[in-house]
PDB file of C-alpha atoms in Angstrom:
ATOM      1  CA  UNK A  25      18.550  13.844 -20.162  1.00 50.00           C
ATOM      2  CA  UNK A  26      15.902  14.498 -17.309  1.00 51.00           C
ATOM      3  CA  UNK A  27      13.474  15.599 -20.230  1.00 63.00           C
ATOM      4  CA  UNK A  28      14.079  12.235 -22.146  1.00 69.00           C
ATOM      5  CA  UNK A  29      13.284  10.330 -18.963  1.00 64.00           C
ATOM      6  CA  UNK A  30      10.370  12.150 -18.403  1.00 62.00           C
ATOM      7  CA  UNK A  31       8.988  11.043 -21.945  1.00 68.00           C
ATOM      8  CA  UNK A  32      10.256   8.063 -21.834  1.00 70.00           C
ATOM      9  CA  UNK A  33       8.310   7.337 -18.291  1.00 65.00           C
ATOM     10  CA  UNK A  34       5.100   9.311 -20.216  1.00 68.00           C
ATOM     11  CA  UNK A  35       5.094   6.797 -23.004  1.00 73.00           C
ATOM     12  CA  UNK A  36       5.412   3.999 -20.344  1.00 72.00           C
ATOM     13  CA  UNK A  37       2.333   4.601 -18.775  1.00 67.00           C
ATOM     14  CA  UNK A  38       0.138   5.545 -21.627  1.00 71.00           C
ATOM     15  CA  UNK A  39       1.566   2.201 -22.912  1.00 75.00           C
ATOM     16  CA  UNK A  40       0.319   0.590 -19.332  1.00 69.00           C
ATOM     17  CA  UNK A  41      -2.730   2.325 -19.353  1.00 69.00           C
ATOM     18  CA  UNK A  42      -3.945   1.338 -23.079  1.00 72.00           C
ATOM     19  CA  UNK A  43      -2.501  -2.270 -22.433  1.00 72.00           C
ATOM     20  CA  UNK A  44      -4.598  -2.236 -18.770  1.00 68.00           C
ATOM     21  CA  UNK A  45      -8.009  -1.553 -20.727  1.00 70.00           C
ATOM     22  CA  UNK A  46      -6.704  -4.494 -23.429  1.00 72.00           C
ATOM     23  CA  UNK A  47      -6.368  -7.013 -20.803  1.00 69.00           C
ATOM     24  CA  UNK A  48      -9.405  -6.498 -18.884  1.00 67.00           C
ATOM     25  CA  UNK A  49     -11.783  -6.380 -21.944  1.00 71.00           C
ATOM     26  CA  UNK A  50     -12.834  -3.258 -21.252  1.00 69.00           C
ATOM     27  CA  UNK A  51     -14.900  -0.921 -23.991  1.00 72.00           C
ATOM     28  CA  UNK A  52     -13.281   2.236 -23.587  1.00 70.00           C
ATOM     29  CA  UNK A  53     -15.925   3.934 -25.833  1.00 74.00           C
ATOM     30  CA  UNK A  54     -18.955   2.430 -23.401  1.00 77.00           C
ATOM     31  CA  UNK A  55     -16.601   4.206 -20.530  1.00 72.00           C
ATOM     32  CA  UNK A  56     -16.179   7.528 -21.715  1.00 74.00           C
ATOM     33  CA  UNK A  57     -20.113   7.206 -22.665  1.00 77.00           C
ATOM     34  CA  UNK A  58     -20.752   7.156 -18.719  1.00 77.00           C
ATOM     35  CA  UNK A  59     -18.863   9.468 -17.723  1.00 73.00           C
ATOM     36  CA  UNK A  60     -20.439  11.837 -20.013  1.00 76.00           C
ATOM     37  CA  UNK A  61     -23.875  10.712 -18.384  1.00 79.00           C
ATOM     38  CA  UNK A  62     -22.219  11.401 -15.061  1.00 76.00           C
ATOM     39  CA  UNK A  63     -23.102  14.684 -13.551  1.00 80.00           C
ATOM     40  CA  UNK A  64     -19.870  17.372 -13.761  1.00 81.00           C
ATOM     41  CA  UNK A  65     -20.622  18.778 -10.220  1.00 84.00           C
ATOM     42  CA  UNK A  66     -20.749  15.162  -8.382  1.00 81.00           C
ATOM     43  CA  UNK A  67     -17.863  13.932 -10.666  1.00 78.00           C
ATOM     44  CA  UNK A  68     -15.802  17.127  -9.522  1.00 82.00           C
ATOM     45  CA  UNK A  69     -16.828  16.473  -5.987  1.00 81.00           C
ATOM     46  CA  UNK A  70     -16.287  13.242  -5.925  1.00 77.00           C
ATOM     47  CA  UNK A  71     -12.512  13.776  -7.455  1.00 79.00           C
ATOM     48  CA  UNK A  72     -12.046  16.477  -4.919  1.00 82.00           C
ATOM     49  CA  UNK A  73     -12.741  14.297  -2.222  1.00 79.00           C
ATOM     50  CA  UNK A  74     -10.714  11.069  -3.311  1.00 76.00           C
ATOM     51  CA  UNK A  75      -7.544  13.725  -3.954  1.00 78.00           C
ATOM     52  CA  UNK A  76      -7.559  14.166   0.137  1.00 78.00           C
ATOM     53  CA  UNK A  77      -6.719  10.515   0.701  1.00 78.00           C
ATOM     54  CA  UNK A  78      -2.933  10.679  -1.118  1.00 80.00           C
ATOM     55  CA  UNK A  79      -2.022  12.716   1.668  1.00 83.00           C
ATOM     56  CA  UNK A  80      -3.400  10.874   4.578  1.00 81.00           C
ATOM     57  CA  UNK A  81      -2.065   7.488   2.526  1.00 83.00           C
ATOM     58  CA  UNK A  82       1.613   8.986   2.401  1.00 86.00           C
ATOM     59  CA  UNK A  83       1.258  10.287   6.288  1.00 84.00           C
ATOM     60  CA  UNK A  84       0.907   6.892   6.694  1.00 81.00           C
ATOM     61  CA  UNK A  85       3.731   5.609   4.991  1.00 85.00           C
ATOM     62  CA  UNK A  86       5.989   8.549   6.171  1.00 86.00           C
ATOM     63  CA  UNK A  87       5.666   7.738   9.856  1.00 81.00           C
ATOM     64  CA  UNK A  88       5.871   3.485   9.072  1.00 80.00           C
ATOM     65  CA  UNK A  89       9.468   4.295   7.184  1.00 84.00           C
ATOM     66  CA  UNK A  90      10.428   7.067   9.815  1.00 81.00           C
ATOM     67  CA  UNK A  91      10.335   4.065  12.377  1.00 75.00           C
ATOM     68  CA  UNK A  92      13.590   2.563  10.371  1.00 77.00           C
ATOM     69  CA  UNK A  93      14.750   5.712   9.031  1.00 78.00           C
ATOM     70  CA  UNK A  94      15.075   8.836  10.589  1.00 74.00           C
ATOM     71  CA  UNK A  95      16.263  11.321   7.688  1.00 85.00           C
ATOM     72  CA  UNK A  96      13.282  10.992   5.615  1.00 87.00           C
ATOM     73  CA  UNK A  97      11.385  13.918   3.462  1.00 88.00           C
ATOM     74  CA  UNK A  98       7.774  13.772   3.554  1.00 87.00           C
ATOM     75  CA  UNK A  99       6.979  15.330   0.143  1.00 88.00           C
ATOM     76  CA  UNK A 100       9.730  12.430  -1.139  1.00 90.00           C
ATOM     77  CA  UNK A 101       7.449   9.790   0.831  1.00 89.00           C
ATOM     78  CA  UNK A 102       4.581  11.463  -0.745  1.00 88.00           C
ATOM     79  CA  UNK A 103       6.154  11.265  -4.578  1.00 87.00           C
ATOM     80  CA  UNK A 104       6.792   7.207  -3.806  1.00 89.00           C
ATOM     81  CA  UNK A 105       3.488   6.729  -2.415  1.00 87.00           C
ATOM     82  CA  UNK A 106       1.948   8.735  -5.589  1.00 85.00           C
ATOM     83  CA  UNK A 107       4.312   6.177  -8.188  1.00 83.00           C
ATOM     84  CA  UNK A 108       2.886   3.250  -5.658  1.00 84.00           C
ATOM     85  CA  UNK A 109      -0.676   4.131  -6.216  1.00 83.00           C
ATOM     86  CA  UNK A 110      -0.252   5.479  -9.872  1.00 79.00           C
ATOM     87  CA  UNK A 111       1.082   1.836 -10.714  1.00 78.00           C
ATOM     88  CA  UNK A 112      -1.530  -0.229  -9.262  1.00 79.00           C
ATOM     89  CA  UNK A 113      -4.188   1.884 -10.507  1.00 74.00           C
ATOM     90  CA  UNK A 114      -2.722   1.490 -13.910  1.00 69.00           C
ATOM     91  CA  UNK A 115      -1.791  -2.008 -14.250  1.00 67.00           C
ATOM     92  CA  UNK A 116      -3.485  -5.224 -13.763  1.00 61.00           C
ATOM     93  CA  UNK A 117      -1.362  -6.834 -11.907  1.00 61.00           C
ATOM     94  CA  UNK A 118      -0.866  -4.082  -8.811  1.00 67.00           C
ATOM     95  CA  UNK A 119       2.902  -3.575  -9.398  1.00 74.00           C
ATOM     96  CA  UNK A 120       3.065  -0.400  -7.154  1.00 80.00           C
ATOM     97  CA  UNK A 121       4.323  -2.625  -4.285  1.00 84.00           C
ATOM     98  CA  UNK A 122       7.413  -3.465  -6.151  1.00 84.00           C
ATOM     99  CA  UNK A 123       7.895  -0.126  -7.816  1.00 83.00           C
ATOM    100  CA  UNK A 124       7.832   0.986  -4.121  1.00 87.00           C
ATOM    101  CA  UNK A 125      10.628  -1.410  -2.686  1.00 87.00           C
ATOM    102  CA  UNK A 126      12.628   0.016  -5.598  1.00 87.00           C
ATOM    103  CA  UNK A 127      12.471   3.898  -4.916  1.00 88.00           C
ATOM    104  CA  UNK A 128      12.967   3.136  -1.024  1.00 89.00           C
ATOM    105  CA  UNK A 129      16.120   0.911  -1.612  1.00 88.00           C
ATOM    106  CA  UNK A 130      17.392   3.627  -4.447  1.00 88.00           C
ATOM    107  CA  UNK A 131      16.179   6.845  -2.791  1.00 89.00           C
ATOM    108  CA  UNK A 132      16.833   5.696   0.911  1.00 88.00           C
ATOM    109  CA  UNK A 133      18.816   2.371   0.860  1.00 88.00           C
ATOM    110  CA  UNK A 134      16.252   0.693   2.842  1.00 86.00           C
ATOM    111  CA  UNK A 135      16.632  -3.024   2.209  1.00 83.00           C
ATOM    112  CA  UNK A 136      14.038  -5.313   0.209  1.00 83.00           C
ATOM    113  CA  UNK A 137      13.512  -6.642   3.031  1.00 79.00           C
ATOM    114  CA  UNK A 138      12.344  -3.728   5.796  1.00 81.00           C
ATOM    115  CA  UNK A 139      10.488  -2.102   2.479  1.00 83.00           C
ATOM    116  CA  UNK A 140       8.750  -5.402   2.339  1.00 82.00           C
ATOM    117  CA  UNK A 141       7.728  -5.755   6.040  1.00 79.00           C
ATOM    118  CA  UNK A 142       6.344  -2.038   5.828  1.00 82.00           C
ATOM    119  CA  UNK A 143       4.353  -2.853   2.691  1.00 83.00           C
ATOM    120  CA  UNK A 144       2.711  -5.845   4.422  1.00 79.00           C
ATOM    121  CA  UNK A 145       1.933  -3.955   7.627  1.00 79.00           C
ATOM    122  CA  UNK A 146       0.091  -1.486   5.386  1.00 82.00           C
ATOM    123  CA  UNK A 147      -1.679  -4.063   3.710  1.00 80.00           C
ATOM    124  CA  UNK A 148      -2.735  -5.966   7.296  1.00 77.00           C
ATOM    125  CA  UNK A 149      -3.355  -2.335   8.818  1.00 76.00           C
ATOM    126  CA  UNK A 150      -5.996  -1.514   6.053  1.00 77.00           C
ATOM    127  CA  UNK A 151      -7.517  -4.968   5.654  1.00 75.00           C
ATOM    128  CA  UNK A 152      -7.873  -4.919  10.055  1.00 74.00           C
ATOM    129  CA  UNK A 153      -9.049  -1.122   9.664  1.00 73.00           C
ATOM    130  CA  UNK A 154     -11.512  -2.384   7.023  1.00 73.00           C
ATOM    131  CA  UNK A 155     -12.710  -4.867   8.925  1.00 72.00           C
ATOM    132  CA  UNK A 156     -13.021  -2.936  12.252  1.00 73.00           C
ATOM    133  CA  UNK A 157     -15.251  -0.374  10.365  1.00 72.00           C
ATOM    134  CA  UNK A 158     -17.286  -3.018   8.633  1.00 71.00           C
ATOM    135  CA  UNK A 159     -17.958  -4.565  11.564  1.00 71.00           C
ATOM    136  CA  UNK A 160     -18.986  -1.249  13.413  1.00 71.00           C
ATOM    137  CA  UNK A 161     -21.520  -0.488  10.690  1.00 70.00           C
ATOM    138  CA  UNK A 162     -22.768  -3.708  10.435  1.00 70.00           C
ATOM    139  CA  UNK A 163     -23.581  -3.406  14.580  1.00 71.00           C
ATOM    140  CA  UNK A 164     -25.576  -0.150  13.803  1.00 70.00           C
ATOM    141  CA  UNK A 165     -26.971  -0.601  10.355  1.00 66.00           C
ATOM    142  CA  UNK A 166     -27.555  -4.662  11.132  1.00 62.00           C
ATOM    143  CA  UNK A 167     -26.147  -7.570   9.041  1.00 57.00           C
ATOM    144  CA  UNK A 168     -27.820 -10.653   8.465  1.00 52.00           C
ATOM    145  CA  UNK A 169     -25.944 -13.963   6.791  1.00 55.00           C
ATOM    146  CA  UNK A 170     -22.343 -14.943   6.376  1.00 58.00           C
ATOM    147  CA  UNK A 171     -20.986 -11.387   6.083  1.00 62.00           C
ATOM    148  CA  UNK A 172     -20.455 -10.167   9.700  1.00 61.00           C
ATOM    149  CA  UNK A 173     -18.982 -13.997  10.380  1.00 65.00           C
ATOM    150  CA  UNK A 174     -16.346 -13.449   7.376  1.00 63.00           C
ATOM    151  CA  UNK A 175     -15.775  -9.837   8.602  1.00 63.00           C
ATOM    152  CA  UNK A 176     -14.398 -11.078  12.175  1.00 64.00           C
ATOM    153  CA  UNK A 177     -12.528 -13.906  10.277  1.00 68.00           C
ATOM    154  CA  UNK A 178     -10.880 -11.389   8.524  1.00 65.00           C
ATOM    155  CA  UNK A 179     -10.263  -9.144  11.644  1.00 63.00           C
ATOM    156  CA  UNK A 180      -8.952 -12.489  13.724  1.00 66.00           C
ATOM    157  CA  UNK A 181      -6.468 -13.384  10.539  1.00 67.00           C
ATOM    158  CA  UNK A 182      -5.464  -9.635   9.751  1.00 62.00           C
ATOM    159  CA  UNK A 183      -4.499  -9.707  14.373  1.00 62.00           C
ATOM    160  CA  UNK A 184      -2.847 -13.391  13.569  1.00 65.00           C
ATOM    161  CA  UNK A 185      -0.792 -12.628  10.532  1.00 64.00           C
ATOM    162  CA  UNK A 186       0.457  -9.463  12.326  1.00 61.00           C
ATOM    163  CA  UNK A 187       1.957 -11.081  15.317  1.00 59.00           C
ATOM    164  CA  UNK A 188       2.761 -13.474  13.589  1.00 61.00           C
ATOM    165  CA  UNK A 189       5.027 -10.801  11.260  1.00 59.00           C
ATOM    166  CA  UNK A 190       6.232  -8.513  14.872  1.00 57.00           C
ATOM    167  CA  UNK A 191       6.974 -11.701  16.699  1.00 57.00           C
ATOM    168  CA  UNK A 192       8.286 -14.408  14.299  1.00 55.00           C
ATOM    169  CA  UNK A 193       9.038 -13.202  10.790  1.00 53.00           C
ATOM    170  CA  UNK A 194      12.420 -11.465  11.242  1.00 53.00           C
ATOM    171  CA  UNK A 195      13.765 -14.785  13.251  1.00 55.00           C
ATOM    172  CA  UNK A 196      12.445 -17.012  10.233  1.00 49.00           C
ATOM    173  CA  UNK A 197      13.960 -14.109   7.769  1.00 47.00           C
ATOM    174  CA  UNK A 198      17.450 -14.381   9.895  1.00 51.00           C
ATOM    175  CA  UNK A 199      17.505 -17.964   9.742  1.00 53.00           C
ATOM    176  CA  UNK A 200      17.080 -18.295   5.736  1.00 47.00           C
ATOM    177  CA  UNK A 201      19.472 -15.696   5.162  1.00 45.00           C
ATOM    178  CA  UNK A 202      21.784 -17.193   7.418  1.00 54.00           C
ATOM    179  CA  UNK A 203      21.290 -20.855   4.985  1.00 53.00           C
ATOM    180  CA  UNK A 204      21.855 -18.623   1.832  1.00 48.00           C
ATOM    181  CA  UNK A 205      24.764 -16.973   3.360  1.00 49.00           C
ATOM    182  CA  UNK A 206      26.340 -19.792   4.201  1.00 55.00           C
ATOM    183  CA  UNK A 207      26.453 -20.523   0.581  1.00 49.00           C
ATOM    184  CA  UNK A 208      26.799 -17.103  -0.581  1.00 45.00           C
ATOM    185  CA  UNK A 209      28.643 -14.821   1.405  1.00 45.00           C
ATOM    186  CA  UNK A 210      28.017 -11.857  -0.393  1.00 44.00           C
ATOM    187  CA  UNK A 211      24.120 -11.811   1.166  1.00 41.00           C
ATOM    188  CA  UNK A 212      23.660  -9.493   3.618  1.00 41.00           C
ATOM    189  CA  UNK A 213      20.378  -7.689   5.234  1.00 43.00           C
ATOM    190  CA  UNK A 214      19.920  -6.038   8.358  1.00 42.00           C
ATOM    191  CA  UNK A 215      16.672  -6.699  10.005  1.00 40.00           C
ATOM    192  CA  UNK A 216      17.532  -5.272  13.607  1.00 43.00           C
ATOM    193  CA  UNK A 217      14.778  -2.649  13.710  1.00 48.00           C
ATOM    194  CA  UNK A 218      11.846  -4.824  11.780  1.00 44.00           C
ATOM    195  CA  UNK A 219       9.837  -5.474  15.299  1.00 46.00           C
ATOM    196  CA  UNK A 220      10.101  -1.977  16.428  1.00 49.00           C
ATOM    197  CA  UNK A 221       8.552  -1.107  13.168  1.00 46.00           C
ATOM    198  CA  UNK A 222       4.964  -2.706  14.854  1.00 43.00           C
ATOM    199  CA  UNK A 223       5.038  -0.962  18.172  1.00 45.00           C
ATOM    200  CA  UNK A 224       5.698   2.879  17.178  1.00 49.00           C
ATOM    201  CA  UNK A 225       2.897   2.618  14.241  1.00 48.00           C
ATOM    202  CA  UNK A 226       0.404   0.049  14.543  1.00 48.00           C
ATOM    203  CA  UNK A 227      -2.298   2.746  16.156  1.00 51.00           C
ATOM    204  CA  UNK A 228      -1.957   5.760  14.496  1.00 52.00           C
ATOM    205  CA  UNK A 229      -1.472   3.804  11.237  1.00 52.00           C
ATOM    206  CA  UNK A 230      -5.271   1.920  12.308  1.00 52.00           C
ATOM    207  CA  UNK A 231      -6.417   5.476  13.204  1.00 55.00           C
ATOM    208  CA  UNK A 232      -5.169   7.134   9.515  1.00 54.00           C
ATOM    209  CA  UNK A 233      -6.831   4.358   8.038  1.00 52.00           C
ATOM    210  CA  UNK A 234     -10.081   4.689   9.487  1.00 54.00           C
ATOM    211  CA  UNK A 235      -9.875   8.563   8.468  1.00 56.00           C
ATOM    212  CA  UNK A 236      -9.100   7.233   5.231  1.00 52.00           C
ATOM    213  CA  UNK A 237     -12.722   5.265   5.068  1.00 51.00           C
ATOM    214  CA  UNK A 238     -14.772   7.964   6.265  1.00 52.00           C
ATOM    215  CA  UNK A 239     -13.382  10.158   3.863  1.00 48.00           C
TER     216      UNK A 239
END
């Protein structure tokens, strides 16, 4: 059964992959073309040095999750976070979000929800890590234009949208779900550790990001 599955899931993204290169027009002949032009050593190098991320990426994840859920397996953290990035990579419409939610809640019955708020943190932690960075290098390397202006807008929205998540989001969430409960009884999420979530990660998550840059 397990080997069917694992053909089955082979097929799948073969099928994804072929069907990613249809939809973006892409000339797969012109693409293999440059990376035969590419030099083997740099190519290597360059793979070798991309490969350290996935750890550092599923560190990251491990100790967001841990916040909710304490009996947690990193190398199981590590497999979702590999599916996560394996998807998005693969198709083009970045499905490894959702693929995520769905081996939390089946692996870990963590809720839609609290897999949800975790996703978004990463997001806003990269995008403000990003940003922090740019703006750094654009102090020592100088920046001229509208680019250092858009980086602090994105900085100043990344700060906004995540107090606005720690602060106000679970209250909002709580007060839908008690409308839709109202109607339907059988509803039921449990949101009681989503702002602690913030406070136990938000730094060494920035920190793990920036690594993940300068690597």
């Amino acid at each position: 059964m397990i080997k069917i599955k694992s053909i089955v899931y082979l097929i799948v993204a073969l099928l994804l992959f072929v069907l990613t290169f249809i939809y973006l027009k892409i000339d797969l002949v012109t693409v293999l073309k440059l990376i035969s032009d590419v030099n083997i050593l740099l190519l290597c190098g360059g793979l070798i040095i991309f490969s350290f991320t996935f750890p550092v990426y599923s560190f990251r994840s491990y100790i967001l999750i841990k916040t909710i859920k304490k009996n947690i397996s990193y190398v199981t953290i590590s497999v979702i976070t590999y599916i996560n990035m394996a998807v998005n990579y693969l198709t083009p419409f970045k499905l490894g979000i959702p693929s995520k939610l769905y081996f939390l809640k089946k692996i870990y019955s963590i809720s839609y929800t609290d897999g949800g708020i975790i996703s978004v943190i990463e997001i806003l932690i990269e995008v403000l890590a990003l940003a922090l960075f740019s703006v750094f290098w654009s102090l020592i390397f100088g920046q001229s234009g509208y680019i250092l202006p858009l980086i602090l807008l994105c900085i100043f929205l990344s700060i906004f949208i995540l107090g606005i998540l720690f602060f106000k989001i679970p209250n909002i969430i709580k007060k839908i779900i008690s409308k839709i409960s109202n109607k339907f009884a059988k509803i039921e999420y449990t949101l009681e550790n989503s702002n602690k979530i913030a406070f136990r990660c938000l730094v060494p998550s920035i920190l793990l990001t920036l690594l993940i840059l300068i690597i």
